[in-house]
CSV table of C-alpha atoms (C1' of nucleotides) in Angstrom, one decimal:
chain,number,residue,atom,x,y,z
R,1,UNK,CA,83.2,-14.8,155.3
R,2,UNK,CA,83.2,-11.6,153.5
R,3,UNK,CA,85.9,-8.8,154.1
R,4,UNK,CA,86.6,-9.1,158.1
R,5,UNK,CA,90.0,-8.6,158.5
R,6,UNK,CA,92.9,-6.6,156.9
R,7,UNK,CA,94.5,-5.2,159.9
R,8,UNK,CA,98.0,-5.8,159.1
R,9,UNK,CA,97.5,-7.2,155.8
R,10,UNK,CA,100.4,-6.5,153.8
R,11,UNK,CA,100.9,-7.4,149.9
R,12,UNK,CA,103.4,-9.9,149.1
R,13,UNK,CA,103.6,-8.8,145.5
R,14,UNK,CA,105.5,-5.6,146.8
R,15,UNK,CA,107.3,-7.5,149.5
R,16,UNK,CA,110.9,-7.8,148.3
R,17,UNK,CA,112.2,-11.0,149.9
R,18,UNK,CA,109.2,-13.0,148.4
R,19,UNK,CA,109.5,-11.5,144.8
R,20,UNK,CA,113.4,-11.9,145.0
R,21,UNK,CA,113.0,-15.6,146.1
R,22,UNK,CA,110.7,-16.4,143.3
R,23,UNK,CA,112.5,-14.7,140.6
R,24,UNK,CA,115.9,-16.3,141.8
R,25,UNK,CA,113.9,-19.7,142.2
R,26,UNK,CA,112.7,-19.5,138.6
R,27,UNK,CA,116.0,-18.3,137.0
R,28,UNK,CA,117.6,-21.1,138.7
R,29,UNK,CA,115.3,-23.5,137.6
R,30,UNK,CA,115.8,-22.4,134.0
R,31,UNK,CA,119.2,-22.3,134.3
R,32,UNK,CA,119.5,-25.9,135.7
R,33,UNK,CA,117.7,-27.2,132.6
R,34,UNK,CA,121.1,-26.3,130.5
R,35,UNK,CA,123.4,-28.2,132.9
R,36,UNK,CA,121.4,-30.6,134.5
R,37,UNK,CA,119.7,-32.4,131.6
R,38,UNK,CA,122.3,-32.2,129.1
R,39,UNK,CA,125.8,-32.7,131.2
R,40,UNK,CA,123.8,-34.3,134.2
R,41,UNK,CA,125.5,-31.7,136.7
R,42,UNK,CA,123.5,-30.7,140.0
R,43,UNK,CA,123.6,-27.1,141.2
R,44,UNK,CA,126.5,-27.6,143.7
R,45,UNK,CA,128.6,-29.4,140.9
R,46,UNK,CA,127.9,-26.5,138.3
R,47,UNK,CA,128.9,-24.0,141.0
R,48,UNK,CA,131.9,-25.7,141.5
R,49,UNK,CA,133.0,-25.8,138.0
R,50,UNK,CA,131.7,-22.4,137.4
R,51,UNK,CA,134.3,-21.0,139.9
R,52,UNK,CA,137.0,-23.4,138.8
R,53,UNK,CA,136.7,-22.3,135.0
R,54,UNK,CA,136.5,-18.7,136.4
R,55,UNK,CA,139.4,-18.7,138.8
R,56,UNK,CA,141.5,-21.5,137.3
R,57,UNK,CA,142.5,-22.9,140.6
R,58,UNK,CA,140.7,-22.7,143.9
R,59,UNK,CA,140.6,-24.6,147.0
R,60,UNK,CA,137.4,-26.0,148.9
R,61,UNK,CA,137.4,-23.4,151.3
R,62,UNK,CA,137.7,-20.7,148.5
R,63,UNK,CA,134.7,-22.1,146.5
R,64,UNK,CA,132.7,-22.5,149.8
R,65,UNK,CA,133.3,-18.6,150.6
R,66,UNK,CA,132.3,-17.7,146.7
R,67,UNK,CA,129.4,-20.0,146.9
R,68,UNK,CA,127.9,-19.8,150.3
R,69,UNK,CA,127.5,-23.5,150.4
R,70,UNK,CA,128.3,-25.5,153.1
R,71,UNK,CA,131.4,-27.2,153.3
R,72,UNK,CA,130.2,-30.9,153.3
R,73,UNK,CA,128.2,-29.8,150.3
R,74,UNK,CA,131.3,-28.8,148.5
R,75,UNK,CA,133.2,-31.6,149.6
R,76,UNK,CA,130.6,-34.0,148.0
R,77,UNK,CA,130.4,-32.1,144.6
R,78,UNK,CA,133.9,-32.1,144.5
R,79,UNK,CA,134.2,-35.8,145.0
R,80,UNK,CA,131.5,-36.4,142.2
R,81,UNK,CA,133.4,-34.3,140.1
R,82,UNK,CA,136.7,-35.9,140.8
R,83,UNK,CA,135.3,-39.2,139.9
R,84,UNK,CA,133.8,-38.1,136.6
R,85,UNK,CA,137.2,-36.8,135.8
R,86,UNK,CA,136.0,-33.1,135.6
R,87,UNK,CA,138.5,-31.8,138.1
R,88,UNK,CA,141.7,-33.0,139.8
R,89,UNK,CA,142.6,-32.5,143.3
R,90,UNK,CA,146.0,-32.5,144.8
R,91,UNK,CA,147.2,-31.6,148.5
R,92,UNK,CA,148.8,-27.9,148.0
R,93,UNK,CA,152.4,-28.2,148.3
R,94,UNK,CA,152.5,-25.2,151.3
R,95,UNK,CA,149.7,-26.6,153.4
R,96,UNK,CA,149.0,-30.4,153.3
R,97,UNK,CA,145.2,-29.6,154.9
R,98,UNK,CA,144.3,-27.5,151.6
R,99,UNK,CA,143.5,-29.4,148.3
R,100,UNK,CA,144.2,-27.4,145.0
R,101,UNK,CA,141.2,-28.0,142.9
R,102,UNK,CA,141.9,-27.7,138.9
R,103,UNK,CA,139.7,-28.6,135.7
R,104,UNK,CA,141.1,-31.3,133.6
R,105,UNK,CA,141.2,-31.3,130.0
R,106,UNK,CA,137.7,-32.9,130.1
R,107,UNK,CA,136.5,-30.1,132.3
R,108,UNK,CA,137.8,-27.4,130.7
R,109,UNK,CA,136.4,-29.0,127.4
R,110,UNK,CA,133.0,-29.3,129.0
R,111,UNK,CA,133.0,-25.9,130.3
R,112,UNK,CA,134.0,-24.2,126.9
R,113,UNK,CA,131.1,-26.1,125.5
R,114,UNK,CA,128.6,-25.1,128.4
R,115,UNK,CA,129.7,-21.5,129.0
R,116,UNK,CA,129.0,-20.1,125.6
R,117,UNK,CA,125.2,-21.6,125.9
R,118,UNK,CA,124.9,-20.1,129.7
R,119,UNK,CA,125.9,-16.7,128.2
R,120,UNK,CA,123.7,-16.9,125.8
R,121,UNK,CA,120.9,-18.0,127.7
R,122,UNK,CA,121.5,-15.1,130.1
R,123,UNK,CA,121.6,-12.8,127.3
R,124,UNK,CA,118.0,-13.6,126.3
R,125,UNK,CA,117.1,-13.6,129.9
R,126,UNK,CA,118.2,-10.1,130.4
R,127,UNK,CA,117.5,-8.8,126.9
R,128,UNK,CA,114.1,-6.9,128.2
R,129,UNK,CA,116.5,-4.6,130.4
R,130,UNK,CA,118.6,-2.0,128.5
R,131,UNK,CA,122.3,-2.1,129.3
R,132,UNK,CA,122.2,0.8,131.6
R,133,UNK,CA,119.0,-0.8,133.7
R,134,UNK,CA,121.1,-4.1,133.8
R,135,UNK,CA,123.9,-2.2,135.3
R,136,UNK,CA,121.5,-0.2,137.8
R,137,UNK,CA,119.9,-3.5,138.7
R,138,UNK,CA,123.4,-5.2,139.7
R,139,UNK,CA,124.2,-2.0,141.5
R,140,UNK,CA,121.1,-2.0,143.3
R,141,UNK,CA,121.5,-5.4,144.5
R,142,UNK,CA,125.1,-4.9,145.6
R,143,UNK,CA,123.9,-2.3,147.8
R,144,UNK,CA,121.3,-4.4,149.4
R,145,UNK,CA,123.9,-7.0,150.0
R,146,UNK,CA,125.9,-4.6,151.7
R,147,UNK,CA,123.1,-3.4,154.0
R,148,UNK,CA,122.6,-7.2,154.7
R,149,UNK,CA,126.2,-7.4,155.8
R,150,UNK,CA,126.1,-3.8,157.8
R,151,UNK,CA,123.0,-5.0,159.5
R,152,UNK,CA,124.6,-8.3,160.9
R,153,UNK,CA,126.9,-6.9,162.9
C,1,UNK,CA,150.6,-23.8,134.6
C,2,UNK,CA,150.9,-20.2,134.3
C,3,UNK,CA,148.0,-18.5,132.5
C,4,UNK,CA,147.3,-20.9,130.0
C,5,UNK,CA,143.5,-20.7,129.8
C,6,UNK,CA,141.0,-17.8,130.1
C,7,UNK,CA,139.2,-18.7,126.7
C,8,UNK,CA,135.6,-18.4,127.6
C,9,UNK,CA,136.1,-16.9,130.9
C,10,UNK,CA,133.3,-15.4,132.3
C,11,UNK,CA,132.9,-13.1,135.3
C,12,UNK,CA,130.5,-14.6,137.8
C,13,UNK,CA,130.1,-11.2,139.6
C,14,UNK,CA,128.4,-9.7,136.5
C,15,UNK,CA,126.3,-13.1,136.2
C,16,UNK,CA,122.9,-12.4,136.6
C,17,UNK,CA,121.6,-15.6,137.9
C,18,UNK,CA,124.9,-16.1,140.4
C,19,UNK,CA,124.2,-12.4,141.9
C,20,UNK,CA,120.5,-13.2,141.9
C,21,UNK,CA,120.8,-16.4,143.9
C,22,UNK,CA,123.4,-14.9,146.1
C,23,UNK,CA,120.9,-12.0,147.3
C,24,UNK,CA,117.9,-14.1,147.5
C,25,UNK,CA,119.6,-16.5,149.7
C,26,UNK,CA,121.4,-14.1,152.2
C,27,UNK,CA,117.7,-12.1,152.4
C,28,UNK,CA,115.9,-15.4,153.1
C,29,UNK,CA,118.6,-16.5,155.7
C,30,UNK,CA,118.1,-13.1,157.3
C,31,UNK,CA,114.4,-13.0,157.1
C,32,UNK,CA,114.2,-16.3,158.6
C,33,UNK,CA,115.7,-15.2,161.7
C,34,UNK,CA,112.8,-13.3,162.6
C,35,UNK,CA,110.5,-16.2,162.1
C,36,UNK,CA,112.7,-19.5,162.9
C,37,UNK,CA,114.2,-18.3,166.3
C,38,UNK,CA,111.3,-16.3,167.9
C,39,UNK,CA,108.3,-18.6,166.4
C,40,UNK,CA,109.7,-21.8,165.5
C,41,UNK,CA,108.5,-21.5,161.8
C,42,UNK,CA,110.7,-22.8,159.0
C,43,UNK,CA,110.3,-21.4,155.5
C,44,UNK,CA,107.4,-23.2,154.1
C,45,UNK,CA,105.4,-22.7,157.2
C,46,UNK,CA,106.1,-18.9,157.2
C,47,UNK,CA,105.1,-18.9,153.4
C,48,UNK,CA,101.6,-20.6,154.2
C,49,UNK,CA,100.8,-18.4,156.8
C,50,UNK,CA,101.7,-15.3,155.2
C,51,UNK,CA,99.7,-15.8,152.2
C,52,UNK,CA,97.0,-16.9,154.6
C,53,UNK,CA,97.3,-13.6,156.3
C,54,UNK,CA,97.2,-11.9,152.8
C,55,UNK,CA,94.4,-13.8,151.0
C,56,UNK,CA,92.3,-14.5,154.2
C,57,UNK,CA,91.1,-17.9,152.7
C,58,UNK,CA,92.7,-20.2,150.4
C,59,UNK,CA,92.9,-24.0,149.5
C,60,UNK,CA,96.4,-25.8,149.2
C,61,UNK,CA,96.8,-25.7,145.7
C,62,UNK,CA,96.2,-21.9,145.3
C,63,UNK,CA,99.2,-21.5,148.1
C,64,UNK,CA,101.0,-24.0,146.1
C,65,UNK,CA,100.6,-21.5,143.0
C,66,UNK,CA,101.6,-18.5,145.0
C,67,UNK,CA,104.4,-20.2,146.5
C,68,UNK,CA,105.7,-22.3,143.8
C,69,UNK,CA,106.4,-25.1,146.1
C,70,UNK,CA,105.6,-28.8,145.6
C,71,UNK,CA,102.1,-29.9,147.0
C,72,UNK,CA,103.7,-32.3,149.2
C,73,UNK,CA,105.7,-29.4,151.3
C,74,UNK,CA,102.5,-27.5,151.1
C,75,UNK,CA,100.8,-30.4,152.6
C,76,UNK,CA,103.4,-30.9,155.1
C,77,UNK,CA,103.6,-27.3,156.3
C,78,UNK,CA,99.4,-27.3,156.4
C,79,UNK,CA,99.8,-30.3,158.7
C,80,UNK,CA,102.3,-28.8,161.2
C,81,UNK,CA,100.4,-25.5,161.0
C,82,UNK,CA,97.3,-27.0,161.9
C,83,UNK,CA,98.8,-29.3,164.8
C,84,UNK,CA,100.0,-26.1,166.4
C,85,UNK,CA,96.5,-24.7,166.0
C,86,UNK,CA,97.6,-21.6,163.8
C,87,UNK,CA,95.3,-22.4,161.1
C,88,UNK,CA,92.2,-24.5,160.7
C,89,UNK,CA,91.4,-26.7,157.6
C,90,UNK,CA,87.6,-27.7,156.2
C,91,UNK,CA,86.5,-29.3,153.1
C,92,UNK,CA,85.3,-26.6,150.8
C,93,UNK,CA,81.5,-27.1,150.9
C,94,UNK,CA,81.7,-27.2,146.9
C,95,UNK,CA,84.5,-29.7,146.6
C,96,UNK,CA,85.0,-32.2,149.2
C,97,UNK,CA,88.7,-32.7,147.8
C,98,UNK,CA,89.5,-29.4,148.5
C,99,UNK,CA,90.2,-28.0,151.9
C,100,UNK,CA,89.6,-24.0,153.0
C,101,UNK,CA,92.4,-23.2,154.9
C,102,UNK,CA,92.5,-20.0,157.2
C,103,UNK,CA,94.3,-18.4,160.2
C,104,UNK,CA,93.2,-19.4,163.7
C,105,UNK,CA,92.7,-16.3,166.1
C,106,UNK,CA,95.9,-17.9,167.5
C,107,UNK,CA,97.5,-17.6,163.8
C,108,UNK,CA,96.3,-14.4,163.5
C,109,UNK,CA,97.6,-13.1,166.5
C,110,UNK,CA,101.1,-14.3,165.9
C,111,UNK,CA,100.7,-12.8,162.3
C,112,UNK,CA,99.5,-9.5,163.7
C,113,UNK,CA,102.5,-9.5,165.9
C,114,UNK,CA,104.8,-10.9,163.4
C,115,UNK,CA,104.2,-8.9,160.3
C,116,UNK,CA,104.9,-5.4,161.7
C,117,UNK,CA,108.5,-6.6,162.6
C,118,UNK,CA,109.0,-8.2,159.3
C,119,UNK,CA,107.9,-4.9,157.7
C,120,UNK,CA,110.6,-3.0,159.8
C,121,UNK,CA,113.0,-5.2,158.6
C,122,UNK,CA,112.3,-5.1,154.8
C,123,UNK,CA,112.2,-1.3,155.3
C,124,UNK,CA,115.7,-1.4,156.6
C,125,UNK,CA,116.8,-3.6,153.8
C,126,UNK,CA,115.7,-1.2,151.3
C,127,UNK,CA,116.8,1.5,153.1
C,128,UNK,CA,119.6,2.1,150.7
C,129,UNK,CA,117.2,2.4,147.8
C,130,UNK,CA,115.3,5.4,147.0
C,131,UNK,CA,111.4,4.8,146.5
C,132,UNK,CA,111.8,5.3,143.0
C,133,UNK,CA,114.9,3.0,142.7
C,134,UNK,CA,112.8,0.6,144.6
C,135,UNK,CA,109.7,0.3,142.3
C,136,UNK,CA,112.3,0.1,139.5
C,137,UNK,CA,113.6,-2.7,140.8
C,138,UNK,CA,110.5,-4.6,141.1
C,139,UNK,CA,109.6,-3.5,137.6
C,140,UNK,CA,112.9,-4.9,136.2
C,141,UNK,CA,111.9,-8.0,138.3
C,142,UNK,CA,108.7,-8.2,136.7
C,143,UNK,CA,110.1,-7.8,133.2
C,144,UNK,CA,112.4,-10.7,133.9
C,145,UNK,CA,109.9,-13.2,135.2
C,146,UNK,CA,107.7,-12.2,132.1
C,147,UNK,CA,110.7,-12.8,130.0
C,148,UNK,CA,111.3,-16.5,131.8
C,149,UNK,CA,107.7,-17.3,131.3
C,150,UNK,CA,107.8,-16.5,127.7
C,151,UNK,CA,111.0,-18.3,127.1
C,152,UNK,CA,109.8,-21.2,128.7
C,153,UNK,CA,107.0,-21.7,125.9
J,1,DG,C1',161.2,-28.9,169.8
J,2,DC,C1',156.6,-29.7,171.6
J,3,DC,C1',151.6,-29.3,173.2
J,4,DA,C1',147.4,-26.6,172.6
J,5,DG,C1',144.4,-24.8,169.9
J,6,DA,C1',142.9,-23.7,165.3
J,7,DT,C1',141.6,-25.1,160.6
J,8,DA,C1',140.8,-27.8,155.9
J,9,DG,C1',137.9,-31.1,154.6
J,10,DT,C1',134.9,-35.9,155.5
J,11,DT,C1',131.8,-38.5,157.4
J,12,DG,C1',127.7,-39.8,160.2
J,13,DC,C1',123.1,-38.4,161.2
J,14,DA,C1',118.7,-36.5,161.0
J,15,DC,C1',115.6,-34.0,158.8
J,16,DA,C1',113.4,-31.6,154.9
J,17,DT,C1',112.3,-32.1,149.9
J,18,DG,C1',110.7,-33.7,145.2
J,19,DA,C1',109.0,-37.5,142.1
J,20,DA,C1',105.9,-41.0,142.0
J,21,DA,C1',102.5,-44.0,143.8
J,22,DC,C1',98.3,-43.7,145.9
J,23,DC,C1',93.5,-42.4,148.0
J,24,DA,C1',89.2,-40.0,147.8
J,25,DT,C1',86.4,-37.3,145.4
J,26,DA,C1',84.4,-35.2,141.6
J,27,DT,C1',83.0,-35.1,136.5
J,28,DA,C1',82.1,-36.5,131.7
J,29,DG,C1',80.2,-39.6,128.4
J,30,DG,C1',77.9,-43.6,127.2
W,1,DC,C1',73.3,-44.2,136.7
W,2,DC,C1',77.9,-46.3,136.4
W,3,DT,C1',82.0,-46.4,134.4
W,4,DA,C1',86.4,-43.8,132.9
W,5,DT,C1',89.4,-40.4,133.6
W,6,DA,C1',90.9,-36.0,136.0
W,7,DT,C1',92.0,-33.6,140.5
W,8,DG,C1',93.3,-32.0,145.2
W,9,DG,C1',95.6,-33.7,148.5
W,10,DT,C1',98.7,-37.5,151.5
W,11,DT,C1',102.0,-41.0,151.8
W,12,DT,C1',106.2,-43.2,150.5
W,13,DC,C1',110.5,-43.5,149.0
W,14,DA,C1',115.1,-41.9,147.6
W,15,DT,C1',118.3,-38.4,147.7
W,16,DG,C1',120.5,-33.7,149.2
W,17,DT,C1',121.8,-31.0,152.3
W,18,DG,C1',123.0,-28.7,157.0
W,19,DC,C1',125.0,-29.8,161.5
W,20,DA,C1',128.1,-31.9,164.3
W,21,DA,C1',131.8,-35.0,165.3
W,22,DC,C1',136.1,-36.6,163.7
W,23,DT,C1',140.5,-36.9,161.3
W,24,DA,C1',144.6,-34.9,159.7
W,25,DT,C1',147.3,-31.0,159.5
W,26,DC,C1',149.2,-26.5,160.6
W,27,DT,C1',150.9,-22.7,163.8
W,28,DG,C1',151.9,-20.1,168.1
W,29,DG,C1',153.7,-20.1,172.9
W,30,DC,C1',156.6,-22.2,176.1
DNA sequence: GCCAGATAGTTGCACATGAAACCATATAGG
DNA sequence: CCTATATGGTTTCATGTGCAACTATCTGGC
């Protein structure tokens, strides 16, 4: 019962995947407060709106690529958002399989209200970092992502 | 229909929560390959094993605190692991409500086999970073977490 | 032009998860 | 002691998600 076995012991506090997951989870949870409680959006719906706000017009496929969500998940989020009148969906004139998605006036208004709050919240989150650190952080994260992509193949 | 609306546009690629989530998701997915395909463990189960390997003996409550998982989720992971003979669970002598969890010989053997693989994988992941960068990364992440904790209250 | 894949998106199904109700045990106050 | 309350852990239930099957449309080869 004392200390019989530290054979391959590894310290989870210095294990990047664990730390990353914990942080992402906490950040996500805190951010969700903003759009969930006040606007009744779940994560998937928020992501769709954020991308449409960012890019103006996208198809489900493009959103799927950007958010790494399953296509069914995107599809369902879109249905709800359309039902709530926050986005419109119309078949692309070029290809009837594709549906161009856009924010409606209402959806746009919602985002115009929500985005500044989200930004302010993020600013507070990253307040402990200097601007340079923040850039380095994003840069390191980009390199890690690239490494994953390269590993994969 | 042209370019009517970039009023509060914000760039998701420089939005930390988004980037963090995407990276954590990819890392988690890649890591899961190691324990899922070869050892049939899901995320929750892996986390329980990792903590028991790390800390030797814990209660469900402690694991819950460490992993930020719901207690029901921990409970179910424990059931499966016990069923597979990877951990043992016995009521704590001090308090019958608590159950002390430990790896069995088999569970220990599995981790002795798995952990080095995980470590090697992590080493490859962080290869693009210098040792100092890696430390800075963890440090920045810690500061962000602290900020979240302080915000919350 | 027409058929054989490919591709965008939807739906059915099985499963994992979180919230809440629940059970068992512990502890504190009378 | 004995009751009231708190706490660790389990189970139930509703919900969200991923995978796979499906539908509708498109595209390339003949």
